Short mmCIF file of C-alpha atoms in Angstrom, two decimals:
data_model
loop_
_atom_site.label_atom_id
_atom_site.label_comp_id
_atom_site.label_asym_id
_atom_site.label_seq_id
_atom_site.Cartn_x
_atom_site.Cartn_y
_atom_site.Cartn_z
CA UNK A 1 0.03 -0.07 -0.01
CA UNK A 2 1.58 3.24 -1.09
CA UNK A 3 1.43 6.36 1.02
CA UNK A 4 0.28 9.71 -0.48
CA UNK A 5 2.27 12.43 1.14
CA UNK A 6 2.54 16.14 0.41
CA UNK A 7 5.82 17.19 -1.16
CA UNK A 8 6.86 19.50 1.62
CA UNK A 9 6.49 16.71 4.16
CA UNK A 10 9.12 14.48 2.41
CA UNK A 11 12.54 14.32 4.13
CA UNK A 12 14.21 14.07 0.74
CA UNK A 13 12.44 17.29 -0.46
CA UNK A 14 13.99 19.11 2.62
CA UNK A 15 17.41 17.63 1.74
CA UNK A 16 16.91 18.75 -1.94
CA UNK A 17 16.12 22.27 -0.79
CA UNK A 18 19.66 22.46 0.83
CA UNK A 19 21.22 21.92 -2.55
CA UNK A 20 19.95 25.17 -4.18
CA UNK A 21 22.40 26.51 -6.58
CA UNK A 22 24.55 23.43 -6.18
CA UNK A 23 25.83 23.57 -9.87
CA UNK A 24 27.03 26.47 -11.93
CA UNK A 25 26.22 25.43 -15.41
CA UNK A 26 28.55 27.96 -17.07
CA UNK A 27 31.49 26.34 -15.17
CA UNK A 28 30.69 22.74 -15.68
CA UNK A 29 29.82 23.18 -19.37
CA UNK A 30 32.89 25.13 -20.36
CA UNK A 31 35.96 23.54 -22.00
CA UNK A 32 36.83 19.84 -21.64
CA UNK A 33 34.65 19.55 -18.62
CA UNK A 34 31.58 20.28 -20.83
CA UNK A 35 32.62 17.64 -23.41
CA UNK A 36 32.94 15.00 -20.74
CA UNK A 37 29.74 15.95 -19.06
CA UNK A 38 27.70 15.71 -22.31
CA UNK A 39 28.89 12.15 -22.78
CA UNK A 40 28.19 11.17 -19.13
CA UNK A 41 24.80 12.90 -18.57
CA UNK A 42 22.69 10.82 -21.10
CA UNK A 43 20.05 8.27 -20.60
CA UNK A 44 18.96 5.93 -23.46
CA UNK A 45 15.28 5.98 -24.28
CA UNK A 46 13.46 3.61 -26.65
CA UNK A 47 13.23 3.94 -30.45
CA UNK A 48 16.76 5.27 -30.72
CA UNK A 49 16.16 8.39 -28.60
CA UNK A 50 18.43 9.71 -25.94
CA UNK A 51 17.66 12.10 -23.08
CA UNK A 52 20.63 14.34 -22.34
CA UNK A 53 20.65 16.59 -19.28
CA UNK A 54 24.26 17.82 -19.22
CA UNK A 55 23.20 21.48 -19.29
CA UNK A 56 20.87 21.16 -16.35
CA UNK A 57 21.85 22.66 -12.95
CA UNK A 58 22.35 19.18 -11.42
CA UNK A 59 25.29 17.00 -10.50
CA UNK A 60 25.62 13.49 -9.05
CA UNK A 61 24.74 14.69 -5.58
CA UNK A 62 21.50 16.34 -6.82
CA UNK A 63 20.49 13.31 -8.85
CA UNK A 64 21.25 11.08 -5.91
CA UNK A 65 18.91 13.17 -3.81
CA UNK A 66 16.32 13.08 -6.55
CA UNK A 67 16.62 9.30 -6.42
CA UNK A 68 15.91 9.37 -2.70
CA UNK A 69 12.85 11.61 -3.40
CA UNK A 70 11.63 9.09 -5.99
CA UNK A 71 11.98 6.26 -3.57
CA UNK A 72 10.54 8.13 -0.61
CA UNK A 73 7.51 9.32 -2.63
CA UNK A 74 7.14 5.82 -4.09
CA UNK A 75 6.78 7.26 -7.58
CA UNK A 76 7.34 4.10 -9.64
CA UNK A 77 5.11 2.04 -7.22
CA UNK A 78 2.42 4.77 -7.79
CA UNK A 79 2.82 4.24 -11.54
CA UNK A 80 2.21 0.52 -10.92
CA UNK A 81 -0.96 1.42 -8.92
CA UNK A 82 -2.14 3.39 -11.97
CA UNK A 83 -1.53 0.78 -14.63
CA UNK A 84 -2.85 -2.04 -12.37
CA UNK A 85 -6.13 -0.29 -12.15
CA UNK A 86 -6.31 1.49 -8.86
CA UNK A 87 -8.45 4.66 -8.60
CA UNK A 88 -5.77 7.34 -8.82
CA UNK A 89 -8.11 10.03 -10.18
CA UNK A 90 -9.49 10.87 -6.82
CA UNK A 91 -11.43 14.02 -8.02
CA UNK A 92 -13.62 11.98 -10.31
CA UNK A 93 -13.05 8.61 -8.54
CA UNK A 94 -11.83 7.00 -11.74
CA UNK A 95 -9.20 4.63 -12.96
CA UNK A 96 -6.47 6.10 -15.37
CA UNK A 97 -5.83 3.63 -18.12
CA UNK A 98 -4.33 5.35 -21.22
CA UNK A 99 -1.25 3.15 -20.95
CA UNK A 100 -3.53 0.13 -21.66
CA UNK A 101 -4.27 1.43 -25.17
CA UNK A 102 -0.60 0.57 -26.16
CA UNK A 103 0.47 -2.27 -23.95
CA UNK A 104 -0.08 -4.38 -20.84
CA UNK A 105 2.48 -3.39 -18.20
CA UNK A 106 0.96 -5.18 -15.26
CA UNK A 107 -2.11 -7.15 -14.25
CA UNK A 108 -5.32 -7.45 -16.22
CA UNK A 109 -7.56 -4.47 -15.34
CA UNK A 110 -11.24 -5.40 -15.01
CA UNK A 111 -13.69 -2.56 -14.55
CA UNK A 112 -17.43 -2.45 -15.06
CA UNK A 113 -17.16 -6.27 -15.63
CA UNK A 114 -15.00 -5.54 -18.72
CA UNK A 115 -11.32 -6.46 -19.32
CA UNK A 116 -10.15 -2.92 -20.26
CA UNK A 117 -7.15 -4.00 -22.22
CA UNK A 118 -9.28 -6.24 -24.39
CA UNK A 119 -11.88 -3.51 -24.83
CA UNK A 120 -9.26 -0.95 -26.07
CA UNK A 121 -7.59 -3.52 -28.45
CA UNK A 122 -11.05 -4.47 -29.78
CA UNK A 123 -11.69 -0.80 -30.67
CA UNK A 124 -8.33 -0.50 -32.33
CA UNK A 125 -9.14 -3.57 -34.40
CA UNK A 126 -12.49 -2.21 -35.33
CA UNK A 127 -10.96 1.11 -36.43
CA UNK A 128 -8.30 -0.84 -38.42
CA UNK A 129 -10.93 -2.82 -40.28
CA UNK A 130 -13.00 0.33 -40.96
CA UNK A 131 -9.95 2.31 -42.18
CA UNK A 132 -8.84 -0.57 -44.41
CA UNK A 133 -12.32 -0.68 -46.00
CA UNK A 134 -12.14 3.02 -46.64
CA UNK A 135 -8.78 2.69 -48.27
CA UNK A 136 -9.79 -0.29 -50.32
CA UNK A 137 -12.96 1.40 -51.63
CA UNK A 138 -15.43 -0.91 -49.73
CA UNK A 139 -16.76 2.12 -47.80
CA UNK A 140 -17.40 5.01 -50.15
CA UNK A 141 -19.51 8.10 -50.62
CA UNK A 142 -23.00 8.04 -52.16
CA UNK A 143 -21.58 8.10 -55.71
CA UNK A 144 -19.41 5.02 -55.00
CA UNK A 145 -16.29 7.25 -54.97
CA UNK A 146 -13.47 6.90 -52.54
CA UNK A 147 -13.00 9.27 -49.59
CA UNK A 148 -9.80 11.34 -49.88
CA UNK A 149 -9.92 13.48 -46.79
CA UNK A 150 -10.64 12.80 -43.05
CA UNK A 151 -11.75 15.68 -40.93
CA UNK A 152 -11.65 15.44 -37.05
CA UNK A 153 -14.24 17.49 -35.12
CA UNK A 154 -13.26 17.86 -31.53
CA UNK A 155 -11.81 20.26 -28.94
CA UNK A 156 -9.15 20.14 -26.29
CA UNK A 157 -7.58 16.65 -26.06
CA UNK A 158 -9.75 15.51 -28.98
CA UNK A 159 -7.94 17.96 -31.13
CA UNK A 160 -4.51 19.03 -29.87
CA UNK A 161 -2.91 15.58 -29.50
CA UNK A 162 -4.27 13.99 -32.70
CA UNK A 163 -3.56 17.12 -34.66
CA UNK A 164 0.04 17.28 -33.36
CA UNK A 165 0.52 13.54 -34.13
CA UNK A 166 -0.86 13.83 -37.62
CA UNK A 167 1.42 16.80 -38.44
CA UNK A 168 4.45 14.98 -36.87
CA UNK A 169 4.05 12.07 -39.38
CA UNK A 170 2.44 13.63 -42.44
CA UNK A 171 5.61 14.24 -44.36
CA UNK A 172 7.24 11.08 -43.09
CA UNK A 173 4.29 9.10 -44.36
CA UNK A 174 4.32 10.74 -47.79
CA UNK A 175 8.07 10.07 -48.11
CA UNK A 176 7.67 6.46 -47.07
CA UNK A 177 4.68 5.79 -49.46
CA UNK A 178 2.18 5.05 -46.71
CA UNK A 179 0.21 8.24 -46.80
CA UNK A 180 -3.50 7.39 -47.39
CA UNK A 181 -5.66 10.43 -46.82
CA UNK A 182 -5.28 14.14 -45.92
CA UNK A 183 -6.52 15.02 -42.48
CA UNK A 184 -7.98 18.27 -41.31
CA UNK A 185 -9.17 19.43 -37.90
CA UNK A 186 -12.08 21.55 -36.71
CA UNK A 187 -11.96 22.53 -33.04
CA UNK A 188 -12.76 26.18 -32.28
CA UNK A 189 -16.47 27.19 -32.03
CA UNK A 190 -15.43 30.33 -33.88
CA UNK A 191 -17.35 29.86 -37.18
CA UNK A 192 -14.30 31.04 -39.18
CA UNK A 193 -12.49 27.79 -38.11
CA UNK A 194 -15.11 25.41 -39.55
CA UNK A 195 -15.65 27.70 -42.59
CA UNK A 196 -11.96 27.76 -43.50
CA UNK A 197 -11.64 23.97 -43.31
CA UNK A 198 -14.82 23.32 -45.27
CA UNK A 199 -13.82 25.84 -47.92
CA UNK A 200 -10.46 24.09 -48.30
CA UNK A 201 -11.67 20.55 -48.92
CA UNK A 202 -13.99 18.61 -51.23
CA UNK A 203 -16.84 17.78 -48.87
CA UNK A 204 -18.21 15.10 -51.26
CA UNK A 205 -15.02 13.02 -50.76
CA UNK A 206 -14.60 13.82 -47.01
CA UNK A 207 -15.34 11.64 -44.04
CA UNK A 208 -15.90 13.50 -40.79
CA UNK A 209 -14.89 12.10 -37.32
CA UNK A 210 -16.95 13.49 -34.43
CA UNK A 211 -15.12 13.09 -31.22
CA UNK A 212 -17.04 13.68 -27.95
CA UNK A 213 -16.91 11.21 -25.01
CA UNK A 214 -20.17 12.45 -23.55
CA UNK A 215 -21.90 13.37 -26.81
CA UNK A 216 -22.77 16.70 -25.21
CA UNK A 217 -19.71 18.87 -25.76
CA UNK A 218 -21.05 22.22 -26.81
CA UNK A 219 -18.35 23.35 -29.15
CA UNK A 220 -18.08 19.97 -30.86
CA UNK A 221 -21.81 19.57 -31.33
CA UNK A 222 -22.02 23.17 -32.71
CA UNK A 223 -19.29 22.36 -35.29
CA UNK A 224 -21.03 19.07 -36.13
CA UNK A 225 -24.19 21.03 -36.98
CA UNK A 226 -22.07 23.40 -39.05
CA UNK A 227 -20.56 20.54 -41.03
CA UNK A 228 -24.03 18.77 -41.44
CA UNK A 229 -25.44 22.01 -42.79
CA UNK A 230 -22.55 22.25 -45.35
CA UNK A 231 -23.15 18.67 -46.47
CA UNK A 232 -26.87 19.11 -46.87
CA UNK A 233 -26.24 22.30 -48.92
CA UNK A 234 -24.01 20.25 -51.15
CA UNK A 235 -26.93 17.78 -51.67
CA UNK A 236 -25.15 15.12 -49.50
CA UNK A 237 -26.50 12.81 -46.75
CA UNK A 238 -24.42 13.61 -43.55
CA UNK A 239 -25.06 10.19 -42.20
CA UNK A 240 -22.98 8.79 -45.10
CA UNK A 241 -20.11 11.01 -44.31
CA UNK A 242 -19.70 10.92 -40.51
CA UNK A 243 -18.35 8.48 -37.86
CA UNK A 244 -18.35 9.09 -34.13
CA UNK A 245 -15.77 8.46 -31.44
CA UNK A 246 -17.61 8.38 -28.12
CA UNK A 247 -18.57 6.40 -25.10
CA UNK A 248 -20.89 3.51 -25.30
CA UNK A 249 -23.50 5.31 -23.11
CA UNK A 250 -23.44 8.60 -25.10
CA UNK A 251 -26.40 9.53 -27.45
CA UNK A 252 -24.02 9.21 -30.33
CA UNK A 253 -23.25 5.54 -29.73
CA UNK A 254 -26.10 3.89 -31.62
CA UNK A 255 -27.30 6.79 -33.70
CA UNK A 256 -28.25 6.33 -37.37
CA UNK A 257 -26.59 9.71 -37.94
CA UNK A 258 -23.24 7.92 -38.35
CA UNK A 259 -21.62 5.30 -40.51
CA UNK A 260 -20.16 3.75 -37.40
CA UNK A 261 -19.18 4.55 -33.82
CA UNK A 262 -15.95 3.69 -31.95
CA UNK A 263 -15.64 3.72 -28.28
CA UNK A 264 -13.61 5.15 -25.45
CA UNK A 265 -14.45 5.44 -21.80
CA UNK A 266 -14.09 7.67 -18.73
CA UNK A 267 -10.76 6.01 -17.79
CA UNK A 268 -8.90 7.88 -20.54
CA UNK A 269 -8.67 11.71 -20.21
CA UNK A 270 -8.81 13.75 -23.35
CA UNK A 271 -5.19 14.99 -23.10
CA UNK A 272 -4.01 11.41 -22.72
CA UNK A 273 -6.17 10.03 -25.59
CA UNK A 274 -3.95 10.24 -28.60
CA UNK A 275 -3.22 6.46 -28.36
CA UNK A 276 -6.84 5.64 -27.98
CA UNK A 277 -9.64 5.67 -30.49
CA UNK A 278 -9.52 9.47 -30.30
CA UNK A 279 -6.23 9.46 -32.17
CA UNK A 280 -6.56 5.99 -33.69
CA UNK A 281 -9.35 6.82 -36.08
CA UNK A 282 -7.86 9.79 -37.76
CA UNK A 283 -4.32 8.47 -37.78
CA UNK A 284 -5.37 5.09 -39.07
CA UNK A 285 -7.41 6.77 -41.89
CA UNK A 286 -4.52 9.09 -42.73
CA UNK A 287 -1.57 6.71 -42.58
CA UNK A 288 -3.03 3.17 -42.27
CA UNK A 289 -3.50 0.99 -39.16
CA UNK A 290 0.03 -0.44 -39.42
CA UNK A 291 1.55 2.96 -38.89
CA UNK A 292 -0.83 3.73 -35.96
CA UNK A 293 0.37 0.38 -34.49
CA UNK A 294 4.01 1.38 -34.81
CA UNK A 295 3.22 4.64 -33.01
CA UNK A 296 1.64 2.61 -30.16
CA UNK A 297 4.62 0.34 -30.01
CA UNK A 298 6.91 3.27 -29.49
CA UNK A 299 4.74 4.56 -26.63
CA UNK A 300 4.59 1.10 -25.04
CA UNK A 301 8.32 0.74 -25.13
CA UNK A 302 8.79 4.06 -23.29
CA UNK A 303 6.13 3.19 -20.82
CA UNK A 304 8.22 0.17 -19.94
CA UNK A 305 11.20 2.32 -19.29
CA UNK A 306 9.15 4.28 -16.91
CA UNK A 307 8.78 1.28 -14.61
CA UNK A 308 12.49 1.13 -13.83
CA UNK A 309 13.19 2.23 -10.18
CA UNK A 310 16.73 3.29 -11.16
CA UNK A 311 16.36 6.98 -11.81
CA UNK A 312 19.36 6.95 -14.09
CA UNK A 313 17.72 4.39 -16.26
CA UNK A 314 14.24 5.98 -16.21
CA UNK A 315 14.34 9.08 -18.45
CA UNK A 316 10.82 10.25 -17.75
CA UNK A 317 11.37 9.97 -14.00
CA UNK A 318 14.72 11.88 -14.15
CA UNK A 319 13.28 14.56 -16.38
CA UNK A 320 10.25 14.91 -14.05
CA UNK A 321 12.29 15.24 -10.86
CA UNK A 322 14.79 17.71 -12.40
CA UNK A 323 11.65 19.73 -13.23
CA UNK A 324 10.56 19.49 -9.61
CA UNK A 325 14.04 20.69 -8.46
CA UNK A 326 13.81 23.62 -10.90
CA UNK A 327 10.21 24.50 -9.79
CA UNK A 328 10.40 23.99 -6.07
CA UNK A 329 14.08 24.68 -5.21
CA UNK A 330 15.36 26.96 -7.87
CA UNK A 331 11.98 28.74 -8.28
CA UNK A 332 11.64 28.62 -12.02
CA UNK A 333 7.95 29.05 -12.99
CA UNK A 334 8.04 28.51 -16.78
CA UNK A 335 9.48 25.81 -19.16
CA UNK A 336 9.99 26.27 -22.94
CA UNK A 337 9.70 23.29 -25.26
CA UNK A 338 11.74 23.80 -28.36
CA UNK A 339 11.64 21.14 -31.09
CA UNK A 340 14.14 21.56 -33.86
CA UNK A 341 11.75 19.81 -36.20
CA UNK A 342 9.11 21.48 -38.22
CA UNK A 343 7.11 18.29 -38.01
CA UNK A 344 6.69 18.88 -34.33
CA UNK A 345 5.24 22.32 -34.92
CA UNK A 346 2.12 21.65 -32.78
CA UNK A 347 3.83 19.38 -30.18
CA UNK A 348 4.48 22.19 -27.76
CA UNK A 349 0.70 23.15 -27.95
CA UNK A 350 -0.23 19.59 -27.05
CA UNK A 351 2.29 19.49 -24.17
CA UNK A 352 0.95 22.86 -22.97
CA UNK A 353 -2.47 21.22 -22.47
CA UNK A 354 -1.03 17.96 -21.22
CA UNK A 355 1.04 19.66 -18.50
CA UNK A 356 -0.93 22.71 -17.47
CA UNK A 357 -4.30 21.02 -17.49
CA UNK A 358 -2.91 18.10 -15.44
CA UNK A 359 -0.67 19.86 -12.87
CA UNK A 360 -2.19 23.29 -12.62
CA UNK A 361 -3.58 22.52 -9.18
CA UNK A 362 -3.43 24.27 -5.79
CA UNK A 363 -4.97 21.52 -3.64
CA UNK A 364 -3.67 17.93 -3.10
CA UNK A 365 -5.33 14.84 -4.17
CA UNK A 366 -7.59 15.00 -1.07
CA UNK A 367 -8.78 18.51 -1.72
CA UNK A 368 -6.56 20.08 0.87
CA UNK A 369 -4.75 23.35 0.15
CA UNK A 370 -1.01 23.06 -0.42
CA UNK A 371 1.68 25.73 0.13
CA UNK A 372 4.23 24.82 -2.48
CA UNK A 373 4.46 25.45 -6.22
CA UNK A 374 3.13 22.96 -8.67
CA UNK A 375 2.96 22.79 -12.49
CA UNK A 376 4.93 25.38 -14.56
CA UNK A 377 3.76 27.38 -17.48
CA UNK A 378 4.55 25.46 -20.73
CA UNK A 379 5.06 27.11 -24.14
CA UNK A 380 7.21 26.74 -27.26
CA UNK A 381 7.80 26.92 -30.92
CA UNK A 382 10.01 25.03 -33.40
CA UNK A 383 13.53 26.06 -33.89
CA UNK A 384 14.94 27.99 -35.78
CA UNK A 385 11.80 30.12 -35.91
CA UNK A 386 11.78 30.74 -32.18
CA UNK A 387 15.37 32.00 -32.31
CA UNK A 388 14.09 35.01 -34.24
CA UNK A 389 11.21 35.49 -31.85
CA UNK A 390 11.30 34.98 -28.03
CA UNK A 391 14.85 33.68 -27.49
CA UNK A 392 15.92 37.25 -26.87
CA UNK A 393 14.12 36.95 -23.45
CA UNK A 394 15.42 33.47 -22.92
CA UNK A 395 19.02 34.62 -23.35
CA UNK A 396 19.03 37.99 -21.65
CA UNK A 397 15.67 38.43 -19.88
CA UNK A 398 15.44 38.84 -16.14
CA UNK A 399 13.85 35.36 -15.67
CA UNK A 400 15.64 32.10 -16.11
CA UNK A 401 13.45 29.70 -18.09
CA UNK A 402 14.46 26.02 -18.28
CA UNK A 403 14.48 24.75 -21.84
CA UNK A 404 13.59 21.35 -23.39
CA UNK A 405 15.12 20.89 -26.85
CA UNK A 406 14.19 18.07 -29.21
CA UNK A 407 16.33 17.28 -32.20
CA UNK A 408 16.95 14.69 -34.85
CA UNK A 409 20.00 13.71 -36.75
CA UNK A 410 18.16 13.13 -40.03
CA UNK A 411 15.22 14.92 -41.70
CA UNK A 412 12.07 13.08 -42.55
CA UNK A 413 11.77 13.72 -46.25
CA UNK A 414 15.43 13.45 -47.22
CA UNK A 415 15.34 16.51 -49.53
CA UNK A 416 18.20 18.94 -48.92
CA UNK A 417 20.53 21.28 -50.55
CA UNK A 418 24.16 22.41 -49.86
CA UNK A 419 24.68 26.14 -49.26
CA UNK A 420 27.96 27.47 -48.09
CA UNK A 421 29.43 23.99 -47.60
CA UNK A 422 26.56 22.58 -45.35
CA UNK A 423 23.06 21.20 -45.84
CA UNK A 424 19.89 22.64 -44.32
CA UNK A 425 19.70 19.78 -41.89
CA UNK A 426 23.31 20.35 -40.80
CA UNK A 427 22.45 23.99 -40.32
CA UNK A 428 19.42 23.09 -38.16
CA UNK A 429 21.48 20.72 -35.99
CA UNK A 430 24.32 23.32 -35.72
CA UNK A 431 21.75 25.86 -34.44
CA UNK A 432 20.40 23.59 -31.65
CA UNK A 433 23.94 22.64 -30.52
CA UNK A 434 24.99 26.28 -30.53
CA UNK A 435 21.93 27.38 -28.63
CA UNK A 436 22.46 24.85 -25.87
CA UNK A 437 26.07 26.01 -25.36
CA UNK A 438 25.10 29.69 -25.71
CA UNK A 439 22.41 29.37 -23.04
CA UNK A 440 24.81 27.40 -20.70
CA UNK A 441 28.01 29.30 -21.12
CA UNK A 442 26.94 32.81 -22.26
CA UNK A 443 29.46 35.37 -23.54
CA UNK A 444 31.52 38.02 -21.76
CA UNK A 445 31.57 41.53 -23.30
CA UNK A 446 32.36 44.90 -21.97
CA UNK A 447 29.34 46.18 -23.80
CA UNK A 448 26.52 45.10 -21.45
CA UNK A 449 24.03 44.96 -24.26
CA UNK A 450 26.11 42.20 -25.79
CA UNK A 451 26.84 40.39 -22.55
CA UNK A 452 25.26 37.00 -22.00
CA UNK A 453 25.25 35.77 -18.41
CA UNK A 454 24.76 32.12 -19.29
CA UNK A 455 23.69 29.65 -16.65
CA UNK A 456 20.40 29.07 -18.54
CA UNK A 457 19.62 25.35 -18.01
CA UNK A 458 18.48 23.01 -20.75
CA UNK A 459 18.00 19.37 -21.74
CA UNK A 460 17.64 17.75 -25.19
CA UNK A 461 16.00 14.65 -26.44
CA UNK A 462 17.96 13.53 -29.61
CA UNK A 463 16.87 10.82 -32.06
CA UNK A 464 17.92 9.56 -35.41
CA UNK A 465 14.71 10.39 -37.18
CA UNK A 466 11.14 11.32 -36.26
CA UNK A 467 9.48 7.92 -37.07
CA UNK A 468 6.16 6.57 -35.75
CA UNK A 469 7.99 4.71 -33.01
CA UNK A 470 10.09 7.79 -31.98
CA UNK A 471 6.87 9.87 -31.81
CA UNK A 472 5.24 7.37 -29.67
CA UNK A 473 8.17 7.30 -27.35
CA UNK A 474 8.28 11.14 -27.13
CA UNK A 475 4.54 11.21 -26.29
CA UNK A 476 4.79 8.63 -23.52
CA UNK A 477 7.94 10.25 -22.14
CA UNK A 478 6.13 13.54 -21.62
CA UNK A 479 2.89 11.87 -20.42
CA UNK A 480 4.86 9.94 -17.82
CA UNK A 481 6.94 13.04 -16.85
CA UNK A 482 3.78 14.85 -16.03
CA UNK A 483 2.41 11.94 -14.07
CA UNK A 484 5.60 11.60 -11.94
CA UNK A 485 5.57 15.23 -11.17
CA UNK A 486 1.92 15.07 -10.17
CA UNK A 487 2.60 12.10 -7.90
CA UNK A 488 5.59 14.04 -6.38
CA UNK A 489 3.42 17.09 -5.60
CA UNK A 490 0.64 14.77 -4.28
CA UNK A 491 -1.92 16.30 -6.64
CA UNK A 492 -4.50 14.72 -8.95
CA UNK A 493 -3.12 15.12 -12.50
CA UNK A 494 -6.14 13.47 -14.07
CA UNK A 495 -9.14 15.77 -13.52
CA UNK A 496 -9.58 19.32 -14.93
CA UNK A 497 -12.15 21.17 -12.91
CA UNK A 498 -10.55 24.43 -13.97
CA UNK A 499 -12.01 24.15 -17.45
CA UNK A 500 -15.56 23.74 -16.16
CA UNK A 501 -16.51 27.08 -14.66
CA UNK A 502 -16.26 29.06 -17.84
CA UNK A 503 -18.44 26.53 -19.68
CA UNK A 504 -21.14 26.89 -17.03
CA UNK A 505 -21.15 30.64 -17.23
CA UNK A 506 -21.20 30.58 -20.99
CA UNK A 507 -24.35 28.48 -20.94
CA UNK A 508 -25.91 31.15 -18.59
CA UNK A 509 -25.04 33.84 -21.01
CA UNK A 510 -26.59 31.97 -23.94
CA UNK A 511 -29.71 31.44 -21.84
CA UNK A 512 -29.98 35.10 -20.96
CA UNK A 513 -29.54 34.33 -17.29
CA UNK A 514 -27.05 37.10 -16.44
CA UNK A 515 -26.50 39.89 -14.01
CA UNK A 516 -23.71 42.18 -12.86
CA UNK A 517 -20.33 42.03 -14.77
CA UNK A 518 -21.55 38.92 -16.77
CA UNK A 519 -24.56 40.90 -18.02
CA UNK A 520 -22.35 43.95 -18.86
CA UNK A 521 -19.80 41.95 -20.87
CA UNK A 522 -22.62 40.09 -22.61
CA UNK A 523 -23.95 43.45 -23.72
CA UNK A 524 -20.50 44.80 -24.64
CA UNK A 525 -20.15 41.76 -26.99
CA UNK A 526 -23.73 42.09 -28.21
CA UNK A 527 -24.62 38.52 -27.36
#
């Protein structure tokens, strides 16, 4: 039986606090010391990835103390509680089972008289069969013509994760001759979002994926009506162009309005749902079920790494606890995610939701107020674009912002050109290497405007190429990092009450049930 204890009550947390400013990054990363440190401070991940933390403000003493923290807080044991089916979502009194969508780490999990692993696999198999029939021309539009575009209608985790995953593999799939269909996404209730997507596709050859667990999500159902109206205006039967991803108990589950329905359940949160039917339908249609399976395999392999109790062999655990050290000891409130891969252009947006919706909490898992800091602000953009944008503040601003770089040795598409004796990919890699050292070591200059203090900590995940397996491993790494941090802070990372209040008030506005400031703002916006 694990013990759930507040972070500030852990002896190892107090020991960790005594190590503030233990490491001067500028010193340890300069000269030969830096070269040696880069080689030593690396942890292998799955799918050819490596997590390197040489430029973080830690040394062996700090990592040893983080290992004590992991043991005292029973973090890996709590992960086992999660994947073995204990109720770790205390706010909603639910199991948390997204790992089961890509592998079986522990015991069979039976809930509601259903083997949940078998249930998730059965939905993947149904989606695979459906996608193959679409690709083979067995499921077609009213004129007997093949569908060429898949459009996902969802919001939050039903959009951000699947959209990021699709963009991450789109060019890889085209290069590797496994690209099946274009995918588009409608999420915002702003009518310009749906209009822009519909104007850019051939609706007669499009299949729409409505994603709503409850079948009652206001923005999603509004956009569904928008799409149905467009289909009807084109003389098309919406029921021949739409599928649903929902729960078995929702009003969408057995509706004649859809070609088919594929199921998820309350044990998989939206931001953790990319490896479930939520991501499975659109990714299987876009790239084929085999590619989606490879993506799942990458995630499963990294989940297995996260079961290792040795922090130096568990990259997600190490990354998580270095983040705790930065947040709670060094006092850093923000983290930038900086992928040097255009394919990962929306990956920071997904991680923003994953992290901030999970760990943006000020009460512990029992609803008691806590006095220490929890989740940081997450943001980011791909390099090298970000270098010409917000890196100025990262280098010379008054706040120190920890950085998480992601880079690959090879491009996805293989097209390149030599300019000034180097290829574009070499220039990209040169930039990320230069940035890490520039942030760590800085630059002395008598002109204070050109002086760089350095001591800006960073880590990097490096891979050979962004493949389906590598993408799955990346996703699982960050999911598990967020989970381990939530366990450390003794908060519930798996509910999101903070998104609900605005929804309730919006419904009051639409119903005309307003007073005070809410009424005044409604009038200002002419609602």
